[in-house]
PDB file of C-alpha atoms in Angstrom:
ATOM      1  CA  MET A   1      36.332  22.750 -45.727  1.00 68.00           C
ATOM      2  CA  VAL A   2      36.508  19.082 -44.765  1.00 78.00           C
ATOM      3  CA  GLU A   3      36.164  16.889 -47.838  1.00 89.00           C
ATOM      4  CA  ILE A   4      34.104  13.736 -47.333  1.00 97.00           C
ATOM      5  CA  ILE A   5      34.424  10.697 -49.550  1.00 99.00           C
ATOM      6  CA  THR A   6      31.627   8.138 -49.262  1.00 99.00           C
ATOM      7  CA  ALA A   7      32.155   4.633 -50.615  1.00 99.00           C
ATOM      8  CA  HIS A   8      29.072   3.761 -52.664  1.00 99.00           C
ATOM      9  CA  SER A   9      27.710   0.322 -51.876  1.00 98.00           C
ATOM     10  CA  GLY A  10      29.775  -2.109 -53.948  1.00 97.00           C
ATOM     11  CA  SER A  11      32.569   0.418 -54.512  1.00 99.00           C
ATOM     12  CA  ASP A  12      35.736  -0.812 -56.236  1.00 99.00           C
ATOM     13  CA  GLY A  13      34.231  -4.105 -57.321  1.00 98.00           C
ATOM     14  CA  LEU A  14      32.952  -5.320 -53.952  1.00 98.00           C
ATOM     15  CA  THR A  15      29.564  -6.996 -53.612  1.00 96.00           C
ATOM     16  CA  PRO A  16      26.920  -4.306 -52.996  1.00 96.00           C
ATOM     17  CA  ASN A  17      25.046  -4.345 -49.685  1.00 97.00           C
ATOM     18  CA  SER A  18      27.097  -7.208 -48.304  1.00 96.00           C
ATOM     19  CA  LEU A  19      29.153  -7.962 -45.213  1.00 97.00           C
ATOM     20  CA  GLN A  20      32.146  -8.147 -47.535  1.00 97.00           C
ATOM     21  CA  PHE A  21      31.590  -4.526 -48.539  1.00 98.00           C
ATOM     22  CA  LEU A  22      31.071  -3.314 -44.971  1.00 98.00           C
ATOM     23  CA  GLU A  23      34.090  -5.122 -43.580  1.00 97.00           C
ATOM     24  CA  LYS A  24      36.477  -4.301 -46.438  1.00 98.00           C
ATOM     25  CA  ALA A  25      35.427  -0.705 -47.079  1.00 98.00           C
ATOM     26  CA  SER A  26      35.515   0.045 -43.345  1.00 98.00           C
ATOM     27  CA  GLN A  27      39.280  -0.443 -43.580  1.00 97.00           C
ATOM     28  CA  TRP A  28      39.678   2.247 -46.248  1.00 97.00           C
ATOM     29  CA  PRO A  29      40.440   5.856 -45.235  1.00 97.00           C
ATOM     30  CA  VAL A  30      36.984   6.985 -46.383  1.00 98.00           C
ATOM     31  CA  ALA A  31      34.762   9.092 -44.143  1.00 98.00           C
ATOM     32  CA  ALA A  32      31.560   7.166 -44.876  1.00 99.00           C
ATOM     33  CA  LEU A  33      30.047   4.027 -46.379  1.00 99.00           C
ATOM     34  CA  GLU A  34      26.686   3.809 -48.141  1.00 99.00           C
ATOM     35  CA  ILE A  35      24.150   0.985 -48.019  1.00 98.00           C
ATOM     36  CA  ASP A  36      20.656   0.660 -49.511  1.00 98.00           C
ATOM     37  CA  VAL A  37      17.782  -0.068 -47.126  1.00 98.00           C
ATOM     38  CA  ARG A  38      14.351  -1.560 -47.817  1.00 96.00           C
ATOM     39  CA  TRP A  39      11.523  -3.098 -45.806  1.00 95.00           C
ATOM     40  CA  ASP A  40      10.876  -6.780 -46.429  1.00 91.00           C
ATOM     41  CA  LYS A  41       7.174  -7.473 -45.876  1.00 89.00           C
ATOM     42  CA  GLU A  42       7.578 -11.236 -45.661  1.00 86.00           C
ATOM     43  CA  GLN A  43      10.282 -11.153 -43.009  1.00 84.00           C
ATOM     44  CA  GLN A  44       8.923  -7.973 -41.399  1.00 91.00           C
ATOM     45  CA  GLN A  45      12.343  -6.424 -41.052  1.00 94.00           C
ATOM     46  CA  LEU A  46      14.769  -4.032 -42.698  1.00 96.00           C
ATOM     47  CA  LEU A  47      17.054  -5.542 -45.309  1.00 96.00           C
ATOM     48  CA  LEU A  48      19.829  -4.254 -47.512  1.00 97.00           C
ATOM     49  CA  GLY A  49      18.950  -4.102 -51.191  1.00 93.00           C
ATOM     50  CA  HIS A  50      18.890  -1.606 -54.033  1.00 88.00           C
ATOM     51  CA  ASP A  51      15.951  -3.244 -55.791  1.00 85.00           C
ATOM     52  CA  GLN A  52      12.738  -4.783 -54.546  1.00 74.00           C
ATOM     53  CA  VAL A  53      13.740  -8.363 -55.354  1.00 63.00           C
ATOM     54  CA  PHE A  54      15.533  -9.849 -52.350  1.00 62.00           C
ATOM     55  CA  THR A  55      17.853 -12.824 -52.730  1.00 60.00           C
ATOM     56  CA  GLY A  56      18.885 -13.614 -49.184  1.00 70.00           C
ATOM     57  CA  GLY A  57      19.475  -9.963 -48.420  1.00 83.00           C
ATOM     58  CA  LEU A  58      21.602  -8.956 -45.452  1.00 95.00           C
ATOM     59  CA  THR A  59      19.509  -7.672 -42.559  1.00 97.00           C
ATOM     60  CA  LEU A  60      20.110  -4.144 -41.354  1.00 98.00           C
ATOM     61  CA  LYS A  61      20.624  -5.585 -37.866  1.00 98.00           C
ATOM     62  CA  LYS A  62      23.610  -7.598 -39.064  1.00 98.00           C
ATOM     63  CA  ALA A  63      24.907  -4.644 -41.058  1.00 98.00           C
ATOM     64  CA  PHE A  64      24.732  -2.358 -38.021  1.00 99.00           C
ATOM     65  CA  ALA A  65      26.377  -5.002 -35.836  1.00 98.00           C
ATOM     66  CA  ALA A  66      29.281  -5.293 -38.282  1.00 98.00           C
ATOM     67  CA  PHE A  67      29.646  -1.542 -38.765  1.00 98.00           C
ATOM     68  CA  SER A  68      29.565  -0.867 -35.018  1.00 98.00           C
ATOM     69  CA  ARG A  69      32.921  -2.655 -34.774  1.00 95.00           C
ATOM     70  CA  SER A  70      34.566  -0.301 -37.284  1.00 93.00           C
ATOM     71  CA  ASN A  71      36.420   2.971 -36.742  1.00 89.00           C
ATOM     72  CA  GLU A  72      34.239   5.173 -34.545  1.00 90.00           C
ATOM     73  CA  GLN A  73      34.836   8.181 -36.798  1.00 93.00           C
ATOM     74  CA  LYS A  74      33.240   6.609 -39.854  1.00 97.00           C
ATOM     75  CA  LEU A  75      29.678   7.403 -40.901  1.00 98.00           C
ATOM     76  CA  LEU A  76      27.122   5.014 -42.382  1.00 99.00           C
ATOM     77  CA  ASN A  77      24.799   6.442 -45.016  1.00 99.00           C
ATOM     78  CA  CYS A  78      21.530   4.521 -45.128  1.00 99.00           C
ATOM     79  CA  ASP A  79      19.959   5.296 -48.491  1.00 99.00           C
ATOM     80  CA  LEU A  80      16.256   4.678 -47.908  1.00 98.00           C
ATOM     81  CA  LYS A  81      14.661   3.124 -50.975  1.00 97.00           C
ATOM     82  CA  GLU A  82      11.099   3.375 -49.652  1.00 96.00           C
ATOM     83  CA  PRO A  83       9.173   6.029 -47.696  1.00 98.00           C
ATOM     84  CA  ASN A  84       8.504   5.884 -43.946  1.00 98.00           C
ATOM     85  CA  LEU A  85      11.627   3.933 -43.021  1.00 98.00           C
ATOM     86  CA  ALA A  86      13.543   6.664 -41.214  1.00 99.00           C
ATOM     87  CA  ALA A  87      12.093   6.152 -37.724  1.00 99.00           C
ATOM     88  CA  HIS A  88      12.750   2.409 -37.870  1.00 98.00           C
ATOM     89  CA  VAL A  89      16.332   2.923 -39.058  1.00 99.00           C
ATOM     90  CA  VAL A  90      17.130   5.561 -36.431  1.00 99.00           C
ATOM     91  CA  ALA A  91      15.675   3.428 -33.632  1.00 99.00           C
ATOM     92  CA  LEU A  92      17.643   0.374 -34.734  1.00 99.00           C
ATOM     93  CA  ALA A  93      20.829   2.410 -35.057  1.00 99.00           C
ATOM     94  CA  GLY A  94      20.393   3.507 -31.457  1.00 98.00           C
ATOM     95  CA  THR A  95      20.454  -0.084 -30.222  1.00 98.00           C
ATOM     96  CA  TYR A  96      23.929  -0.456 -31.737  1.00 98.00           C
ATOM     97  CA  GLY A  97      25.221   2.916 -30.549  1.00 97.00           C
ATOM     98  CA  LEU A  98      25.276   4.253 -34.102  1.00 98.00           C
ATOM     99  CA  GLU A  99      22.831   7.146 -33.828  1.00 96.00           C
ATOM    100  CA  GLN A 100      25.690   9.689 -33.989  1.00 96.00           C
ATOM    101  CA  ARG A 101      27.288   7.929 -36.963  1.00 98.00           C
ATOM    102  CA  LEU A 102      24.171   7.751 -39.113  1.00 99.00           C
ATOM    103  CA  VAL A 103      23.382   9.617 -42.329  1.00 99.00           C
ATOM    104  CA  LEU A 104      19.964   9.335 -43.993  1.00 99.00           C
ATOM    105  CA  THR A 105      19.399   9.862 -47.711  1.00 99.00           C
ATOM    106  CA  GLY A 106      16.748   8.735 -50.174  1.00 99.00           C
ATOM    107  CA  GLU A 107      12.998   8.657 -49.558  1.00 98.00           C
ATOM    108  CA  LEU A 108      12.550  11.304 -46.860  1.00 99.00           C
ATOM    109  CA  ASN A 109       9.923  13.991 -46.320  1.00 98.00           C
ATOM    110  CA  ALA A 110       9.625  17.375 -44.640  1.00 98.00           C
ATOM    111  CA  SER A 111       8.533  16.029 -41.253  1.00 98.00           C
ATOM    112  CA  GLU A 112      11.463  13.602 -41.151  1.00 99.00           C
ATOM    113  CA  GLN A 113      13.756  16.431 -42.185  1.00 98.00           C
ATOM    114  CA  GLN A 114      12.553  18.505 -39.234  1.00 98.00           C
ATOM    115  CA  ARG A 115      12.748  15.591 -36.808  1.00 98.00           C
ATOM    116  CA  TRP A 116      16.338  14.626 -37.667  1.00 98.00           C
ATOM    117  CA  PRO A 117      17.937  17.714 -39.241  1.00 97.00           C
ATOM    118  CA  GLY A 118      21.434  16.596 -38.304  1.00 97.00           C
ATOM    119  CA  LEU A 119      21.079  13.168 -39.901  1.00 99.00           C
ATOM    120  CA  VAL A 120      19.304  13.934 -43.165  1.00 99.00           C
ATOM    121  CA  TRP A 121      21.206  14.683 -46.346  1.00 99.00           C
ATOM    122  CA  ARG A 122      18.106  15.541 -48.321  1.00 99.00           C
ATOM    123  CA  ASN A 123      17.708  14.156 -51.811  1.00 99.00           C
ATOM    124  CA  ILE A 124      16.889  17.102 -54.023  1.00 99.00           C
ATOM    125  CA  GLU A 125      14.156  15.261 -55.963  1.00 98.00           C
ATOM    126  CA  THR A 126      12.090  14.780 -52.778  1.00 98.00           C
ATOM    127  CA  LEU A 127      11.561  18.489 -52.135  1.00 99.00           C
ATOM    128  CA  LEU A 128       8.891  19.296 -54.725  1.00 98.00           C
ATOM    129  CA  PRO A 129       6.558  16.853 -56.496  1.00 93.00           C
ATOM    130  CA  GLN A 130       7.411  18.196 -59.955  1.00 90.00           C
ATOM    131  CA  SER A 131      11.172  17.808 -59.486  1.00 94.00           C
ATOM    132  CA  SER A 132      12.228  15.798 -62.521  1.00 97.00           C
ATOM    133  CA  PHE A 133      15.934  15.590 -63.317  1.00 98.00           C
ATOM    134  CA  GLU A 134      15.349  17.155 -66.722  1.00 98.00           C
ATOM    135  CA  ARG A 135      13.493  20.123 -65.299  1.00 98.00           C
ATOM    136  CA  MET A 136      16.086  20.816 -62.608  1.00 99.00           C
ATOM    137  CA  LEU A 137      18.816  20.562 -65.226  1.00 98.00           C
ATOM    138  CA  LYS A 138      17.298  23.001 -67.707  1.00 98.00           C
ATOM    139  CA  ASP A 139      15.023  25.372 -65.755  1.00 98.00           C
ATOM    140  CA  LYS A 140      17.082  27.610 -63.479  1.00 98.00           C
ATOM    141  CA  TYR A 141      13.984  29.301 -62.063  1.00 98.00           C
ATOM    142  CA  PHE A 142      12.494  25.984 -61.028  1.00 98.00           C
ATOM    143  CA  PHE A 143      15.857  24.854 -59.654  1.00 98.00           C
ATOM    144  CA  LYS A 144      16.005  27.984 -57.500  1.00 98.00           C
ATOM    145  CA  LYS A 145      12.464  27.268 -56.292  1.00 98.00           C
ATOM    146  CA  VAL A 146      13.609  23.795 -55.212  1.00 99.00           C
ATOM    147  CA  LEU A 147      16.543  25.291 -53.319  1.00 99.00           C
ATOM    148  CA  LEU A 148      14.298  27.801 -51.564  1.00 98.00           C
ATOM    149  CA  GLU A 149      12.078  24.901 -50.492  1.00 98.00           C
ATOM    150  CA  ALA A 150      15.162  23.163 -49.095  1.00 99.00           C
ATOM    151  CA  VAL A 151      15.991  26.217 -47.008  1.00 98.00           C
ATOM    152  CA  ASP A 152      12.368  26.581 -45.850  1.00 98.00           C
ATOM    153  CA  GLU A 153      12.326  22.949 -44.709  1.00 98.00           C
ATOM    154  CA  GLY A 154      15.512  23.436 -42.708  1.00 98.00           C
ATOM    155  CA  CYS A 155      17.857  21.393 -44.863  1.00 98.00           C
ATOM    156  CA  VAL A 156      21.507  21.532 -43.884  1.00 97.00           C
ATOM    157  CA  TRP A 157      22.689  19.050 -46.508  1.00 98.00           C
ATOM    158  CA  LEU A 158      21.457  18.575 -50.059  1.00 99.00           C
ATOM    159  CA  ASN A 159      22.101  15.291 -51.898  1.00 99.00           C
ATOM    160  CA  LEU A 160      21.971  15.404 -55.687  1.00 99.00           C
ATOM    161  CA  PRO A 161      23.313  13.752 -58.857  1.00 99.00           C
ATOM    162  CA  PHE A 162      26.520  15.454 -59.900  1.00 99.00           C
ATOM    163  CA  GLN A 163      25.204  15.918 -63.436  1.00 98.00           C
ATOM    164  CA  LEU A 164      23.072  18.800 -62.126  1.00 99.00           C
ATOM    165  CA  LEU A 165      26.191  20.815 -61.290  1.00 98.00           C
ATOM    166  CA  HIS A 166      26.464  22.940 -64.396  1.00 97.00           C
ATOM    167  CA  PRO A 167      27.767  26.489 -63.743  1.00 97.00           C
ATOM    168  CA  VAL A 168      24.359  28.152 -63.340  1.00 98.00           C
ATOM    169  CA  ASN A 169      23.055  25.569 -60.874  1.00 98.00           C
ATOM    170  CA  LEU A 170      26.352  25.489 -58.998  1.00 98.00           C
ATOM    171  CA  ALA A 171      26.231  29.262 -58.510  1.00 97.00           C
ATOM    172  CA  LEU A 172      22.677  29.005 -57.164  1.00 98.00           C
ATOM    173  CA  LEU A 173      23.675  26.197 -54.796  1.00 98.00           C
ATOM    174  CA  LYS A 174      26.626  28.110 -53.393  1.00 95.00           C
ATOM    175  CA  ALA A 175      24.458  31.181 -52.856  1.00 97.00           C
ATOM    176  CA  MET A 176      22.139  29.129 -50.626  1.00 96.00           C
ATOM    177  CA  ASN A 177      24.983  28.107 -48.304  1.00 93.00           C
ATOM    178  CA  LEU A 178      23.879  24.469 -48.218  1.00 96.00           C
ATOM    179  CA  LYS A 179      26.301  21.608 -47.703  1.00 98.00           C
ATOM    180  CA  LEU A 180      26.506  19.641 -50.933  1.00 98.00           C
ATOM    181  CA  SER A 181      26.631  15.874 -51.294  1.00 99.00           C
ATOM    182  CA  VAL A 182      26.843  14.541 -54.849  1.00 99.00           C
ATOM    183  CA  TRP A 183      26.585  11.101 -56.442  1.00 99.00           C
ATOM    184  CA  THR A 184      27.860   8.989 -58.108  1.00 99.00           C
ATOM    185  CA  ALA A 185      31.433   9.639 -59.249  1.00 99.00           C
ATOM    186  CA  GLY A 186      32.665   6.810 -61.449  1.00 98.00           C
ATOM    187  CA  ASP A 187      36.414   7.317 -61.335  1.00 99.00           C
ATOM    188  CA  VAL A 188      39.263   9.325 -59.815  1.00 98.00           C
ATOM    189  CA  SER A 189      39.065  12.149 -62.354  1.00 98.00           C
ATOM    190  CA  GLU A 190      35.378  12.700 -61.618  1.00 99.00           C
ATOM    191  CA  ILE A 191      36.048  12.745 -57.873  1.00 99.00           C
ATOM    192  CA  LYS A 192      38.774  15.363 -58.320  1.00 98.00           C
ATOM    193  CA  ALA A 193      36.611  17.521 -60.581  1.00 98.00           C
ATOM    194  CA  LEU A 194      33.713  17.469 -58.119  1.00 98.00           C
ATOM    195  CA  LEU A 195      35.915  18.339 -55.159  1.00 98.00           C
ATOM    196  CA  ASP A 196      37.328  21.209 -57.212  1.00 97.00           C
ATOM    197  CA  CYS A 197      33.738  22.467 -57.570  1.00 97.00           C
ATOM    198  CA  GLY A 198      33.633  22.866 -53.791  1.00 97.00           C
ATOM    199  CA  VAL A 199      31.226  20.081 -52.874  1.00 98.00           C
ATOM    200  CA  ASP A 200      31.376  18.712 -49.330  1.00 98.00           C
ATOM    201  CA  ASN A 201      30.808  15.012 -50.060  1.00 99.00           C
ATOM    202  CA  VAL A 202      31.393  12.838 -53.094  1.00 99.00           C
ATOM    203  CA  THR A 203      29.779   9.409 -53.153  1.00 99.00           C
ATOM    204  CA  THR A 204      31.783   7.202 -55.485  1.00 99.00           C
ATOM    205  CA  VAL A 205      32.252   3.684 -56.799  1.00 99.00           C
ATOM    206  CA  ALA A 206      36.006   4.369 -56.921  1.00 99.00           C
ATOM    207  CA  ALA A 207      36.679   5.210 -53.275  1.00 99.00           C
ATOM    208  CA  SER A 208      39.650   2.914 -52.729  1.00 98.00           C
ATOM    209  CA  ALA A 209      41.106   3.834 -56.125  1.00 98.00           C
ATOM    210  CA  TYR A 210      40.976   7.517 -55.168  1.00 98.00           C
ATOM    211  CA  TYR A 211      43.018   6.976 -52.026  1.00 97.00           C
ATOM    212  CA  GLU A 212      45.466   4.785 -53.933  1.00 97.00           C
ATOM    213  CA  PHE A 213      45.858   7.705 -56.342  1.00 97.00           C
ATOM    214  CA  LEU A 214      46.520  10.116 -53.466  1.00 96.00           C
ATOM    215  CA  ARG A 215      49.122   7.773 -51.986  1.00 94.00           C
ATOM    216  CA  GLY A 216      50.819   7.535 -55.362  1.00 95.00           C
ATOM    217  CA  MET A 217      50.897  11.314 -55.702  1.00 90.00           C
ATOM    218  CA  LYS A 218      52.507  11.685 -52.269  1.00 87.00           C
ATOM    219  CA  GLN A 219      55.220   9.210 -53.195  1.00 88.00           C
ATOM    220  CA  LEU A 220      56.083  11.365 -56.206  1.00 87.00           C
ATOM    221  CA  GLU A 221      56.576  14.490 -54.093  1.00 78.00           C
TER     222      GLU A 221
END
């Protein structure tokens, strides 16, 4: 299994959703970088931002332009913070030659899942309307129902908070043969523990620190 580490936007103390993050994190040995994407009604364009209040947010055009100059093997995870953005993001990515390097998470629906099955890492809470974190954590029968919906909708990847990975849920996930992406690991020990659980991707705010740890371990061998 190939382990994927995704640098969460603002990982290792960088400014979230900034050119600084894209340029610096692109130099790390991570497989992917994550940015948050919203639609700005005033400017009528896609901007980077986790929250709805924009303060001179970086445009997605500039972000794609910067990322297109990075290592061609790296992926860019666009975490969609609003519905109905996927088509706009995919089209814009194509103009920068990034359509094969794109990952979509966040606010996505079944039709978008079916249209771009290879790009979507489906957020688990978007599968059923009653999918609260608390219910998925405590109700194994409901959690299994959510997973069956994921399979029915053609999900290849499932994106979920790592706190849902208690032993019962983890066993159900592995039985479904879905690729697992989890968020957000806060430090090296959490990254290691999640990889030991057999997940395929860990999104973390300690991406650079993790690779520094691995380099240190190799020097001790």
